[in-house]
Amino acid sequence: MNQLYSVPKFIPVIFLISLGSFFSFSQRDFNNYQTLLSKGTMPADFSTPVSEKVANDLKANKLPFKTKLEAQNYLKEIHQRLDNLLYSGSVIYGDEISAYVQQVASNLLKDDPELLKELRFYTIKSNETNAFSTSPGVIFVTTGLIAQLSSEAQLAFVLSHEIAHYEKKHVHEEYINSKKMGEIKRREQILKLSQFSKEKELEADEIALKRYHKMGYSTKELIGTFDVLMYSYLPFDELPFPADYFNTENMYIPKKNILDRPIRPITAEEDYNDTYNSHPNIKKRKDAIQKSISGFTNWGDASFIQDENLFFELRTLCRLESIRLDVIEGNGFGAIYSIFLMEQQFPDSPYLNKMKALSWLSLQQREFKLEERSSENKIEGESSLLHAFMKKSSFFELATIGMRIIYDLRAQYPEEPFFEDAYKNYLDGFVQNTSVSLAAYQPYTYQQASQNALDKLNDTTSLAKKEPNLTEGSKYSRIKEKRSGSQTAAFDSTEFARYAIPDIIKDSSFLREFKAVKAHKDSVKEASDLFYSLSKRDQAKLWKEHIAKISKEEASFKKILIVEPSIFLTSKTPTPEWQLTAAEKIHRKTIATNATNQGFEAVIITQDSIVKRSTDDFNEYVTYITYWEQINNANNGNDCLSIDYEILNKYTQARGTSQLLFTFVDYSYFPDLNPAAIVCGTLAGITIPYIYFYYIPHEMKLGKHLNLYSMLIDSKNGKTYSYVLKDLHKNGTSESYSPYYADLFKLIKQF
């Protein structure tokens, strides 16, 4: 559990959080949970530029490299990687989790204050069950790890293990060892590195055990830590999923629909083949620990040294956060099962209901394709029942369940703008999909339909016993009566979705909105069909006329927040850093100029602009970055309400606009297609080298290619406008994009 980084001695001791923050935390309203954000003063790890970190480390001159250039390259690589992670939108500082982790670590190192001074502890919002150390002395713990743990003692052993990696310089040694491998064949290299890493893992366990024992923690909790690791691929709890979970007054799903497949057994094993793994398997680690345990006497029995209630409160925070992360990653199924788990503790929670609405919105945008976001071989245990039901259900059935749930949530929270916007977004997708037709639904519930069928069947049976009265009615009335009776009696209990929204299809406001959305959809399709029926020449002419017309209009908004506009330069050979930096500056200036020319006030927000500024600036930045991640991962680049709806709108309101623009340019030049290429790009003003070996990346094309990708988003309602242009200016340069930005700022006037 470690990664490649180095040790800067210049960074001051990490903050210590006062007990006052713990007491205030205990007042948190879990029912209205909002994501964890950073607090306090921005630490030097975040505020110090990479170049300054490298320069300070070079001055210290404590690295075992033969030349200054080797040391400089090493430091630049590890600090750049660390910086990318710190500004990824997932790392937080000064929060309750980081403070708690810091306190546990401080207890472990109470007899080694000098080592404690070298370490800083931050939280990563991630569902991975993980912790890892870095060469600069930063140790990360994921919320996914805390969500799975059972005690403080288990966390203490994990932290002690990561501290040992740092203390013994394992990360640095692995870097040096990998460089020495040279031209060894890939398979042999992996095997040697894997063996090297396994030795370090067992050594870290041995060192961690000493500190763990000294604190008086119990051996039972120690062994339990390995169970956490072995079963970490499962949800944070294992409770039977109720067959009637989705049933309401108006929607009924027969139990057999959910229970008709067996629960997939949990298959995790301790003694798996770890030949090519970086860590020894669980059995080897357990056996080694058990052997070492016998070498210590006077074992304690503590599961907790700090406040036990505080641990479980923090674990609850992490479990609530895990649902949010599932939604961001597009794992709607996982979010729904975790929501069910947390509803046992927090029934009717507004937060859980918001996550439920977003889960169904994401599932709809992904066309209910579960396999894209959940690996089936990891779906085991109780949650597999829900997964099997959702996977076998048709698009029509799942779309109907989602409509039922979101419609009811909107009715439950009539004063909440979020649920109104969620309903409108879902309705758009509901109408636009050809698999859904109102004619397929019945105006009565499942129970009413089944009772009607039973009554009709009884009536038919009763009539069959009577002598036919040939003087009553006519041939045609008797035929219609027979047909009506047979059709109702043939009620199919598996078609639950047809009877799931009887009140909705009678709702006049719903019908009005449905018709309006459908009319808009039809008009857009008609215009699109007409446009693409034209010749390429006529299309270009019509498009030019359209842009010219819009350019004369007044936009409904004047201010745009442009978040991290980036440019990627792709070539056969690495582009010099100075050239990448210059390209980034030109790109940003071009955007600002074109926005101003069309009457917009452009505010460009980048990582550069928040370094050495306030923590609130940092939180604003990561909120925007997370929103962009959610749009792409969870919603396939479609309309998307922010996972942090209230927080995002707080920031955009303070900025005086709800319009966010994400945009980047991709320029590539390959005179020939060599399978080994280096791709260099700038992201957030940072040089990021990606080295491709043994295959050709799908972006690599012969010649020069310029692509522009832009998306404007209204953060209030999640509506998006995409502007994507590919293969522009075959013979142009990396700066040939200005005219297309001019068109973009003309077009978004109609947004």
mmCIF file of N, CA and C in Angstrom, residues 133-240:
data_model
loop_
_atom_site.group_PDB
_atom_site.id
_atom_site.type_symbol
_atom_site.label_atom_id
_atom_site.label_comp_id
_atom_site.label_asym_id
_atom_site.label_seq_id
_atom_site.Cartn_x
_atom_site.Cartn_y
_atom_site.Cartn_z
ATOM 1 N N SER A 133 1.511 5.201 1.968
ATOM 2 C CA SER A 133 2.498 6.205 2.356
ATOM 3 C C SER A 133 3.238 6.696 1.125
ATOM 4 N N THR A 134 3.838 7.864 1.248
ATOM 5 C CA THR A 134 4.590 8.458 0.147
ATOM 6 C C THR A 134 5.946 8.917 0.654
ATOM 7 N N SER A 135 6.882 9.027 -0.249
ATOM 8 C CA SER A 135 8.229 9.447 0.146
ATOM 9 C C SER A 135 8.279 10.840 0.776
ATOM 10 N N PRO A 136 7.428 11.793 0.340
ATOM 11 C CA PRO A 136 7.470 13.108 1.010
ATOM 12 C C PRO A 136 6.932 13.097 2.436
ATOM 13 N N GLY A 137 6.456 11.949 2.930
ATOM 14 C CA GLY A 137 5.963 11.892 4.302
ATOM 15 C C GLY A 137 4.476 12.111 4.431
ATOM 16 N N VAL A 138 3.778 12.122 3.312
ATOM 17 C CA VAL A 138 2.321 12.238 3.348
ATOM 18 C C VAL A 138 1.722 10.834 3.367
ATOM 19 N N ILE A 139 0.848 10.584 4.328
ATOM 20 C CA ILE A 139 0.148 9.306 4.420
ATOM 21 C C ILE A 139 -1.334 9.553 4.187
ATOM 22 N N PHE A 140 -1.891 8.798 3.257
ATOM 23 C CA PHE A 140 -3.300 8.952 2.890
ATOM 24 C C PHE A 140 -4.121 7.777 3.421
ATOM 25 N N VAL A 141 -5.317 8.092 3.896
ATOM 26 C CA VAL A 141 -6.286 7.079 4.321
ATOM 27 C C VAL A 141 -7.582 7.347 3.577
ATOM 28 N N THR A 142 -8.188 6.321 2.995
ATOM 29 C CA THR A 142 -9.432 6.518 2.242
ATOM 30 C C THR A 142 -10.656 6.409 3.155
ATOM 31 N N THR A 143 -11.698 7.118 2.772
ATOM 32 C CA THR A 143 -12.972 6.978 3.485
ATOM 33 C C THR A 143 -13.501 5.554 3.339
ATOM 34 N N GLY A 144 -13.157 4.897 2.217
ATOM 35 C CA GLY A 144 -13.579 3.513 2.017
ATOM 36 C C GLY A 144 -12.997 2.579 3.056
ATOM 37 N N LEU A 145 -11.765 2.846 3.492
ATOM 38 C CA LEU A 145 -11.157 2.038 4.549
ATOM 39 C C LEU A 145 -11.900 2.238 5.864
ATOM 40 N N ILE A 146 -12.113 3.494 6.253
ATOM 41 C CA ILE A 146 -12.796 3.779 7.521
ATOM 42 C C ILE A 146 -14.196 3.163 7.525
ATOM 43 N N ALA A 147 -14.876 3.213 6.384
ATOM 44 C CA ALA A 147 -16.244 2.674 6.284
ATOM 45 C C ALA A 147 -16.286 1.179 6.554
ATOM 46 N N GLN A 148 -15.187 0.474 6.281
ATOM 47 C CA GLN A 148 -15.157 -0.984 6.429
ATOM 48 C C GLN A 148 -14.642 -1.441 7.799
ATOM 49 N N LEU A 149 -13.923 -0.581 8.508
ATOM 50 C CA LEU A 149 -13.293 -0.982 9.772
ATOM 51 C C LEU A 149 -14.308 -1.185 10.895
ATOM 52 N N SER A 150 -13.883 -1.962 11.900
ATOM 53 C CA SER A 150 -14.743 -2.230 13.063
ATOM 54 C C SER A 150 -14.257 -1.541 14.326
ATOM 55 N N SER A 151 -13.020 -1.030 14.311
ATOM 56 C CA SER A 151 -12.493 -0.450 15.549
ATOM 57 C C SER A 151 -11.317 0.478 15.263
ATOM 58 N N GLU A 152 -10.995 1.264 16.266
ATOM 59 C CA GLU A 152 -9.807 2.128 16.219
ATOM 60 C C GLU A 152 -8.538 1.293 16.111
ATOM 61 N N ALA A 153 -8.524 0.142 16.789
ATOM 62 C CA ALA A 153 -7.339 -0.713 16.791
ATOM 63 C C ALA A 153 -6.973 -1.151 15.376
ATOM 64 N N GLN A 154 -7.965 -1.482 14.579
ATOM 65 C CA GLN A 154 -7.705 -1.888 13.194
ATOM 66 C C GLN A 154 -7.084 -0.742 12.406
ATOM 67 N N LEU A 155 -7.599 0.468 12.600
ATOM 68 C CA LEU A 155 -7.014 1.635 11.940
ATOM 69 C C LEU A 155 -5.577 1.844 12.413
ATOM 70 N N ALA A 156 -5.336 1.643 13.705
ATOM 71 C CA ALA A 156 -3.998 1.849 14.263
ATOM 72 C C ALA A 156 -2.984 0.913 13.614
ATOM 73 N N PHE A 157 -3.366 -0.345 13.365
ATOM 74 C CA PHE A 157 -2.425 -1.268 12.733
ATOM 75 C C PHE A 157 -2.139 -0.854 11.294
ATOM 76 N N VAL A 158 -3.186 -0.441 10.564
ATOM 77 C CA VAL A 158 -2.991 0.001 9.172
ATOM 78 C C VAL A 158 -2.049 1.207 9.130
ATOM 79 N N LEU A 159 -2.272 2.173 10.027
ATOM 80 C CA LEU A 159 -1.414 3.365 10.060
ATOM 81 C C LEU A 159 0.022 3.000 10.439
ATOM 82 N N SER A 160 0.157 2.115 11.408
ATOM 83 C CA SER A 160 1.488 1.702 11.841
ATOM 84 C C SER A 160 2.238 1.021 10.694
ATOM 85 N N HIS A 161 1.505 0.260 9.888
ATOM 86 C CA HIS A 161 2.082 -0.400 8.710
ATOM 87 C C HIS A 161 2.589 0.636 7.708
ATOM 88 N N GLU A 162 1.790 1.671 7.443
ATOM 89 C CA GLU A 162 2.190 2.697 6.467
ATOM 90 C C GLU A 162 3.327 3.561 6.999
ATOM 91 N N ILE A 163 3.316 3.828 8.300
ATOM 92 C CA ILE A 163 4.421 4.578 8.914
ATOM 93 C C ILE A 163 5.729 3.798 8.748
ATOM 94 N N ALA A 164 5.647 2.475 8.884
ATOM 95 C CA ALA A 164 6.840 1.632 8.721
ATOM 96 C C ALA A 164 7.384 1.721 7.297
ATOM 97 N N HIS A 165 6.490 1.758 6.309
ATOM 98 C CA HIS A 165 6.940 1.918 4.919
ATOM 99 C C HIS A 165 7.740 3.209 4.760
ATOM 100 N N TYR A 166 7.245 4.286 5.350
ATOM 101 C CA TYR A 166 7.948 5.566 5.242
ATOM 102 C C TYR A 166 9.274 5.518 6.000
ATOM 103 N N GLU A 167 9.202 5.018 7.218
ATOM 104 C CA GLU A 167 10.373 4.986 8.095
ATOM 105 C C GLU A 167 11.526 4.205 7.464
ATOM 106 N N LYS A 168 11.215 3.103 6.795
ATOM 107 C CA LYS A 168 12.240 2.247 6.192
ATOM 108 C C LYS A 168 12.531 2.626 4.734
ATOM 109 N N LYS A 169 11.928 3.711 4.276
ATOM 110 C CA LYS A 169 12.159 4.208 2.910
ATOM 111 C C LYS A 169 11.885 3.141 1.843
ATOM 112 N N HIS A 170 10.828 2.368 2.052
ATOM 113 C CA HIS A 170 10.483 1.295 1.119
ATOM 114 C C HIS A 170 10.100 1.832 -0.257
ATOM 115 N N VAL A 171 9.384 2.944 -0.276
ATOM 116 C CA VAL A 171 8.935 3.488 -1.556
ATOM 117 C C VAL A 171 10.134 3.912 -2.400
ATOM 118 N N HIS A 172 11.044 4.608 -1.774
ATOM 119 C CA HIS A 172 12.239 5.056 -2.482
ATOM 120 C C HIS A 172 13.068 3.859 -2.958
ATOM 121 N N GLU A 173 13.203 2.857 -2.115
ATOM 122 C CA GLU A 173 13.978 1.672 -2.473
ATOM 123 C C GLU A 173 13.357 0.940 -3.664
ATOM 124 N N GLU A 174 12.032 0.876 -3.695
ATOM 125 C CA GLU A 174 11.370 0.212 -4.814
ATOM 126 C C GLU A 174 11.600 0.977 -6.114
ATOM 127 N N TYR A 175 11.641 2.309 -6.019
ATOM 128 C CA TYR A 175 11.915 3.134 -7.201
ATOM 129 C C TYR A 175 13.314 2.816 -7.737
ATOM 130 N N ILE A 176 14.297 2.808 -6.844
ATOM 131 C CA ILE A 176 15.681 2.512 -7.246
ATOM 132 C C ILE A 176 15.779 1.102 -7.809
ATOM 133 N N ASN A 177 15.125 0.170 -7.152
ATOM 134 C CA ASN A 177 15.174 -1.222 -7.595
ATOM 135 C C ASN A 177 14.578 -1.386 -8.989
ATOM 136 N N SER A 178 13.471 -0.670 -9.257
ATOM 137 C CA SER A 178 12.830 -0.770 -10.569
ATOM 138 C C SER A 178 13.732 -0.216 -11.658
ATOM 139 N N LYS A 179 14.510 0.834 -11.342
ATOM 140 C CA LYS A 179 15.428 1.407 -12.328
ATOM 141 C C LYS A 179 16.558 0.431 -12.656
ATOM 142 N N LYS A 180 16.971 -0.352 -11.658
ATOM 143 C CA LYS A 180 18.056 -1.304 -11.858
ATOM 144 C C LYS A 180 17.639 -2.493 -12.715
ATOM 145 N N MET A 181 16.331 -2.689 -12.878
ATOM 146 C CA MET A 181 15.839 -3.827 -13.654
ATOM 147 C C MET A 181 16.275 -3.736 -15.118
ATOM 148 N N GLY A 182 16.422 -2.514 -15.596
ATOM 149 C CA GLY A 182 16.891 -2.315 -16.962
ATOM 150 C C GLY A 182 16.033 -2.992 -17.996
ATOM 151 N N GLU A 183 16.648 -3.815 -18.817
ATOM 152 C CA GLU A 183 15.988 -4.416 -19.969
ATOM 153 C C GLU A 183 15.454 -5.820 -19.691
ATOM 154 N N ILE A 184 15.254 -6.180 -18.431
ATOM 155 C CA ILE A 184 14.703 -7.502 -18.110
ATOM 156 C C ILE A 184 13.323 -7.633 -18.738
ATOM 157 N N LYS A 185 12.988 -8.821 -19.210
ATOM 158 C CA LYS A 185 11.684 -9.043 -19.827
ATOM 159 C C LYS A 185 10.570 -8.643 -18.870
ATOM 160 N N ARG A 186 9.481 -8.168 -19.452
ATOM 161 C CA ARG A 186 8.392 -7.597 -18.665
ATOM 162 C C ARG A 186 7.869 -8.564 -17.596
ATOM 163 N N ARG A 187 7.607 -9.829 -17.970
ATOM 164 C CA ARG A 187 7.054 -10.784 -17.016
ATOM 165 C C ARG A 187 8.021 -11.024 -15.861
ATOM 166 N N GLU A 188 9.317 -11.175 -16.185
ATOM 167 C CA GLU A 188 10.323 -11.394 -15.151
ATOM 168 C C GLU A 188 10.458 -10.163 -14.262
ATOM 169 N N GLN A 189 10.343 -8.993 -14.885
ATOM 170 C CA GLN A 189 10.461 -7.742 -14.121
ATOM 171 C C GLN A 189 9.331 -7.625 -13.109
ATOM 172 N N ILE A 190 8.111 -7.931 -13.549
ATOM 173 C CA ILE A 190 6.959 -7.877 -12.640
ATOM 174 C C ILE A 190 7.155 -8.853 -11.487
ATOM 175 N N LEU A 191 7.646 -10.047 -11.819
ATOM 176 C CA LEU A 191 7.852 -11.072 -10.801
ATOM 177 C C LEU A 191 8.876 -10.613 -9.775
ATOM 178 N N LYS A 192 9.990 -10.029 -10.234
ATOM 179 C CA LYS A 192 11.034 -9.577 -9.315
ATOM 180 C C LYS A 192 10.549 -8.414 -8.451
ATOM 181 N N LEU A 193 9.865 -7.453 -9.086
ATOM 182 C CA LEU A 193 9.332 -6.319 -8.333
ATOM 183 C C LEU A 193 8.292 -6.775 -7.323
ATOM 184 N N SER A 194 7.472 -7.750 -7.735
ATOM 185 C CA SER A 194 6.440 -8.273 -6.853
ATOM 186 C C SER A 194 7.059 -8.915 -5.622
ATOM 187 N N GLN A 195 8.108 -9.706 -5.838
ATOM 188 C CA GLN A 195 8.788 -10.358 -4.728
ATOM 189 C C GLN A 195 9.418 -9.319 -3.809
ATOM 190 N N PHE A 196 10.030 -8.306 -4.418
ATOM 191 C CA PHE A 196 10.646 -7.226 -3.642
ATOM 192 C C PHE A 196 9.596 -6.548 -2.763
ATOM 193 N N SER A 197 8.431 -6.287 -3.339
ATOM 194 C CA SER A 197 7.371 -5.613 -2.616
ATOM 195 C C SER A 197 6.824 -6.489 -1.495
ATOM 196 N N LYS A 198 6.667 -7.776 -1.741
ATOM 197 C CA LYS A 198 6.154 -8.698 -0.714
ATOM 198 C C LYS A 198 7.050 -8.692 0.520
ATOM 199 N N GLU A 199 8.366 -8.696 0.283
ATOM 200 C CA GLU A 199 9.304 -8.673 1.401
ATOM 201 C C GLU A 199 9.115 -7.407 2.239
ATOM 202 N N LYS A 200 8.906 -6.288 1.548
ATOM 203 C CA LYS A 200 8.716 -5.026 2.259
ATOM 204 C C LYS A 200 7.394 -5.005 3.023
ATOM 205 N N GLU A 201 6.374 -5.615 2.459
ATOM 206 C CA GLU A 201 5.070 -5.669 3.135
ATOM 207 C C GLU A 201 5.168 -6.462 4.436
ATOM 208 N N LEU A 202 5.829 -7.602 4.389
ATOM 209 C CA LEU A 202 5.974 -8.420 5.599
ATOM 210 C C LEU A 202 6.855 -7.713 6.631
ATOM 211 N N GLU A 203 7.869 -6.990 6.159
ATOM 212 C CA GLU A 203 8.715 -6.218 7.074
ATOM 213 C C GLU A 203 7.907 -5.108 7.743
ATOM 214 N N ALA A 204 7.050 -4.435 6.946
ATOM 215 C CA ALA A 204 6.210 -3.358 7.496
ATOM 216 C C ALA A 204 5.228 -3.913 8.527
ATOM 217 N N ASP A 205 4.675 -5.099 8.275
ATOM 218 C CA ASP A 205 3.781 -5.737 9.251
ATOM 219 C C ASP A 205 4.512 -5.994 10.563
ATOM 220 N N GLU A 206 5.758 -6.475 10.463
ATOM 221 C CA GLU A 206 6.544 -6.803 11.656
ATOM 222 C C GLU A 206 6.817 -5.553 12.491
ATOM 223 N N ILE A 207 7.192 -4.462 11.830
ATOM 224 C CA ILE A 207 7.468 -3.209 12.545
ATOM 225 C C ILE A 207 6.177 -2.640 13.132
ATOM 226 N N ALA A 208 5.102 -2.722 12.347
ATOM 227 C CA ALA A 208 3.810 -2.195 12.807
ATOM 228 C C ALA A 208 3.336 -2.915 14.058
ATOM 229 N N LEU A 209 3.608 -4.213 14.127
ATOM 230 C CA LEU A 209 3.152 -5.014 15.267
ATOM 231 C C LEU A 209 3.751 -4.515 16.578
ATOM 232 N N LYS A 210 5.001 -4.079 16.542
ATOM 233 C CA LYS A 210 5.661 -3.600 17.760
ATOM 234 C C LYS A 210 4.944 -2.372 18.326
ATOM 235 N N ARG A 211 4.643 -1.424 17.457
ATOM 236 C CA ARG A 211 3.955 -0.210 17.929
ATOM 237 C C ARG A 211 2.531 -0.538 18.372
ATOM 238 N N TYR A 212 1.893 -1.419 17.636
ATOM 239 C CA TYR A 212 0.517 -1.829 17.949
ATOM 240 C C TYR A 212 0.464 -2.474 19.342
ATOM 241 N N HIS A 213 1.393 -3.371 19.609
ATOM 242 C CA HIS A 213 1.449 -4.055 20.908
ATOM 243 C C HIS A 213 1.712 -3.064 22.034
ATOM 244 N N LYS A 214 2.610 -2.134 21.776
ATOM 245 C CA LYS A 214 2.989 -1.163 22.808
ATOM 246 C C LYS A 214 1.806 -0.297 23.254
ATOM 247 N N MET A 215 0.840 -0.077 22.345
ATOM 248 C CA MET A 215 -0.321 0.751 22.664
ATOM 249 C C MET A 215 -1.375 -0.010 23.465
ATOM 250 N N GLY A 216 -1.237 -1.334 23.568
ATOM 251 C CA GLY A 216 -2.195 -2.109 24.359
ATOM 252 C C GLY A 216 -3.412 -2.562 23.582
ATOM 253 N N TYR A 217 -3.334 -2.533 22.259
ATOM 254 C CA TYR A 217 -4.459 -3.012 21.444
ATOM 255 C C TYR A 217 -4.510 -4.541 21.470
ATOM 256 N N SER A 218 -5.669 -5.100 21.143
ATOM 257 C CA SER A 218 -5.884 -6.543 21.270
ATOM 258 C C SER A 218 -5.458 -7.310 20.024
ATOM 259 N N THR A 219 -5.102 -8.578 20.221
ATOM 260 C CA THR A 219 -4.744 -9.441 19.091
ATOM 261 C C THR A 219 -5.972 -9.777 18.247
ATOM 262 N N LYS A 220 -7.139 -9.838 18.870
ATOM 263 C CA LYS A 220 -8.372 -10.146 18.132
ATOM 264 C C LYS A 220 -8.631 -9.096 17.063
ATOM 265 N N GLU A 221 -8.472 -7.829 17.420
ATOM 266 C CA GLU A 221 -8.686 -6.747 16.454
ATOM 267 C C GLU A 221 -7.618 -6.783 15.363
ATOM 268 N N LEU A 222 -6.416 -7.169 15.739
ATOM 269 C CA LEU A 222 -5.317 -7.260 14.769
ATOM 270 C C LEU A 222 -5.655 -8.268 13.674
ATOM 271 N N ILE A 223 -6.082 -9.466 14.054
ATOM 272 C CA ILE A 223 -6.435 -10.491 13.074
ATOM 273 C C ILE A 223 -7.650 -10.047 12.264
ATOM 274 N N GLY A 224 -8.560 -9.331 12.922
ATOM 275 C CA GLY A 224 -9.755 -8.826 12.229
ATOM 276 C C GLY A 224 -9.416 -7.851 11.113
ATOM 277 N N THR A 225 -8.270 -7.174 11.215
ATOM 278 C CA THR A 225 -7.852 -6.242 10.171
ATOM 279 C C THR A 225 -7.683 -6.953 8.835
ATOM 280 N N PHE A 226 -7.182 -8.165 8.867
ATOM 281 C CA PHE A 226 -6.976 -8.920 7.627
ATOM 282 C C PHE A 226 -8.300 -9.396 7.031
ATOM 283 N N ASP A 227 -9.294 -9.615 7.899
ATOM 284 C CA ASP A 227 -10.635 -9.926 7.386
ATOM 285 C C ASP A 227 -11.206 -8.729 6.633
ATOM 286 N N VAL A 228 -10.947 -7.521 7.154
ATOM 287 C CA VAL A 228 -11.392 -6.296 6.472
ATOM 288 C C VAL A 228 -10.805 -6.236 5.066
ATOM 289 N N LEU A 229 -9.523 -6.533 4.958
ATOM 290 C CA LEU A 229 -8.860 -6.485 3.654
ATOM 291 C C LEU A 229 -9.406 -7.555 2.714
ATOM 292 N N MET A 230 -9.663 -8.752 3.238
ATOM 293 C CA MET A 230 -10.104 -9.854 2.386
ATOM 294 C C MET A 230 -11.508 -9.622 1.831
ATOM 295 N N TYR A 231 -12.378 -9.020 2.637
ATOM 296 C CA TYR A 231 -13.767 -8.839 2.210
ATOM 297 C C TYR A 231 -14.080 -7.403 1.798
ATOM 298 N N SER A 232 -13.045 -6.633 1.509
ATOM 299 C CA SER A 232 -13.244 -5.211 1.217
ATOM 300 C C SER A 232 -13.978 -4.965 -0.093
ATOM 301 N N TYR A 233 -14.046 -5.980 -0.982
ATOM 302 C CA TYR A 233 -14.745 -5.798 -2.250
ATOM 303 C C TYR A 233 -16.263 -5.843 -2.071
ATOM 304 N N LEU A 234 -16.714 -6.265 -0.892
ATOM 305 C CA LEU A 234 -18.150 -6.302 -0.594
ATOM 306 C C LEU A 234 -18.599 -4.962 -0.007
ATOM 307 N N PRO A 235 -19.907 -4.680 -0.001
ATOM 308 C CA PRO A 235 -20.393 -3.450 0.645
ATOM 309 C C PRO A 235 -19.989 -3.410 2.115
ATOM 310 N N PHE A 236 -20.130 -2.244 2.752
ATOM 311 C CA PHE A 236 -19.655 -2.074 4.126
ATOM 312 C C PHE A 236 -20.483 -2.836 5.154
ATOM 313 N N ASP A 237 -21.606 -3.424 4.733
ATOM 314 C CA ASP A 237 -22.367 -4.302 5.617
ATOM 315 C C ASP A 237 -23.039 -5.369 4.773
ATOM 316 N N GLU A 238 -23.533 -6.400 5.427
ATOM 317 C CA GLU A 238 -24.084 -7.555 4.722
ATOM 318 C C GLU A 238 -25.453 -7.869 5.321
ATOM 319 N N LEU A 239 -26.489 -7.208 4.785
ATOM 320 C CA LEU A 239 -27.861 -7.407 5.269
ATOM 321 C C LEU A 239 -28.733 -7.908 4.126
ATOM 322 N N PRO A 240 -29.691 -8.817 4.421
ATOM 323 C CA PRO A 240 -30.594 -9.322 3.373
ATOM 324 C C PRO A 240 -31.390 -8.185 2.736
#
